[in-house]
Each structure stands twice: as structure tokens, then as C-alpha cells.
Amino acid sequence: DVLDPERLIQCPYNKHHRIRACRFPYHLVKCRKSYPEVAKELATCPFNARHLVPRADLSDHITKCNDKGFIEQDIVNQSSGFQRQQMNAVSTWQAPPCDEDWET
């Protein structure tokens, strides 16, 4: 199950490390410091910071990343929500009273 916090995930820095999903972000930070040479070779997915892939494979990963759909859906939801707000917004502006008579 992808949402199970106890499932084991393989570390991209050391293939022998298997970490529980709930601890994975913390492990990535720690392991990045321990393996700086490996870290230089990996790129972070723009849709999910937990996805570390070889730099040469990043563009391929981006086209296939499952999390891209979530981001795109969020963008659609936000923009349609903004449009709804714009349509429902009613102006409460009123011109201030004017005591001047330009004709005189």
C-alpha cells in the first residue's frame, strides 16, 4: 500500500538501507550528508522531493512521475476556484458624495 507509513523504501544513496516511509524524508537528509558523491549524481523530482533519480534520467522521470498528476490537478482546482471567486465577487465601491457644482 503506497499510503502505509510502515512500508519499507529503498534509500537512493545506499541500496542496503531500507527505511520506513514515515522516516524517509529525515533519512534522505541524513544520508545526503553521508554520501556527498552520490548526492552530486542525483537530481530531485520537481513534483516530489522524495524522488531522487540519476541526473541523466530526470527528464524521463518527469514525464512519467505519478505525482505530476496531483500537482496538475491542484493547479486546475486553484485556478477554477479563483475564477469562481472572481465571478462571485460583487463590488461594494461607492463614489464619495460630491458637493462641487462645476456648472457654476
Short mmCIF file of C-alpha atoms in Angstrom, two decimals:
data_model
loop_
_atom_site.label_atom_id
_atom_site.label_comp_id
_atom_site.label_asym_id
_atom_site.label_seq_id
_atom_site.Cartn_x
_atom_site.Cartn_y
_atom_site.Cartn_z
CA ASP A 1 0.00 0.00 0.00
CA VAL A 2 1.50 3.31 -1.12
CA LEU A 3 -0.03 5.22 1.81
CA ASP A 4 1.20 2.79 4.50
CA PRO A 5 3.63 4.73 6.75
CA GLU A 6 5.29 1.46 7.81
CA ARG A 7 6.17 0.23 4.31
CA LEU A 8 9.88 -0.01 3.55
CA ILE A 9 11.51 2.20 0.92
CA GLN A 10 14.97 1.71 -0.51
CA CYS A 11 17.40 4.60 0.04
CA PRO A 12 18.70 6.17 -3.19
CA TYR A 13 22.09 6.85 -1.59
CA ASN A 14 22.77 3.38 -0.22
CA LYS A 15 20.87 0.42 -1.70
CA HIS A 16 21.31 -1.56 1.54
CA HIS A 17 19.26 0.97 3.52
CA ARG A 18 15.56 0.18 3.77
CA ILE A 19 13.63 2.83 5.66
CA ARG A 20 10.03 3.10 6.84
CA ALA A 21 8.06 5.55 4.72
CA CYS A 22 7.25 7.76 7.70
CA ARG A 23 11.00 8.24 8.40
CA PHE A 24 12.13 8.50 4.78
CA PRO A 25 12.37 12.34 4.48
CA TYR A 26 14.57 12.51 7.60
CA HIS A 27 16.74 9.67 6.35
CA LEU A 28 17.26 11.41 2.99
CA VAL A 29 18.65 14.50 4.71
CA LYS A 30 20.99 12.43 6.86
CA CYS A 31 22.15 10.14 4.08
CA ARG A 32 22.74 13.03 1.65
CA LYS A 33 25.39 14.33 4.06
CA SER A 34 26.95 10.89 4.44
CA TYR A 35 27.17 10.24 0.68
CA PRO A 36 28.03 13.60 -0.96
CA GLU A 37 29.48 11.97 -4.09
CA VAL A 38 26.30 10.01 -4.74
CA ALA A 39 24.22 13.13 -3.96
CA LYS A 40 26.02 15.02 -6.77
CA GLU A 41 24.86 12.40 -9.27
CA LEU A 42 21.19 12.52 -8.23
CA ALA A 43 18.53 15.06 -9.13
CA THR A 44 15.34 15.82 -7.20
CA CYS A 45 11.98 15.41 -8.88
CA PRO A 46 10.12 18.76 -9.06
CA PHE A 47 6.84 17.03 -8.16
CA ASN A 48 8.03 15.00 -5.14
CA ALA A 49 11.23 15.73 -3.21
CA ARG A 50 11.38 12.08 -2.14
CA HIS A 51 12.08 11.07 -5.73
CA LEU A 52 15.84 11.16 -6.31
CA VAL A 53 16.90 9.92 -9.72
CA PRO A 54 20.15 9.98 -11.71
CA ARG A 55 20.53 13.38 -13.39
CA ALA A 56 20.53 11.78 -16.84
CA ASP A 57 17.14 10.17 -16.14
CA LEU A 58 15.40 13.24 -14.70
CA SER A 59 13.55 14.32 -17.85
CA ASP A 60 12.28 10.77 -18.39
CA HIS A 61 11.18 10.60 -14.74
CA ILE A 62 9.36 13.94 -15.03
CA THR A 63 7.28 12.71 -17.97
CA LYS A 64 6.33 9.51 -16.12
CA CYS A 65 6.09 10.72 -12.50
CA ASN A 66 2.80 9.74 -10.87
CA ASP A 67 2.87 12.80 -8.61
CA LYS A 68 2.76 15.14 -11.61
CA GLY A 69 -0.97 14.42 -11.91
CA PHE A 70 -1.60 15.58 -8.33
CA ILE A 71 0.22 18.87 -8.94
CA GLU A 72 -1.58 19.47 -12.22
CA GLN A 73 -4.95 18.74 -10.59
CA ASP A 74 -4.14 21.18 -7.76
CA ILE A 75 -3.34 23.87 -10.32
CA VAL A 76 -6.63 23.25 -12.13
CA ASN A 77 -8.56 23.33 -8.84
CA GLN A 78 -6.90 26.54 -7.71
CA SER A 79 -7.44 28.33 -11.00
CA SER A 80 -11.10 27.28 -11.23
CA GLY A 81 -11.61 28.33 -7.60
CA PHE A 82 -10.06 31.72 -8.38
CA GLN A 83 -12.35 32.14 -11.39
CA ARG A 84 -15.38 31.27 -9.22
CA GLN A 85 -14.29 33.87 -6.66
CA GLN A 86 -13.92 36.47 -9.40
CA MET A 87 -17.40 35.71 -10.75
CA ASN A 88 -19.00 35.80 -7.30
CA ALA A 89 -17.22 38.97 -6.21
CA VAL A 90 -19.57 41.92 -6.04
CA SER A 91 -18.09 45.37 -5.93
CA THR A 92 -19.04 47.36 -2.83
CA TRP A 93 -17.32 50.53 -4.03
CA GLN A 94 -19.41 53.68 -4.00
CA ALA A 95 -18.48 57.08 -5.25
CA PRO A 96 -17.95 59.60 -2.47
CA PRO A 97 -20.52 62.38 -2.23
CA CYS A 98 -19.62 65.43 -4.25
CA ASP A 99 -20.58 68.94 -3.14
CA GLU A 100 -18.98 70.66 -6.13
CA ASP A 101 -21.01 72.09 -8.97
CA TRP A 102 -18.78 72.55 -11.98
CA GLU A 103 -21.51 74.34 -13.89
CA THR A 104 -21.39 77.35 -11.60
#
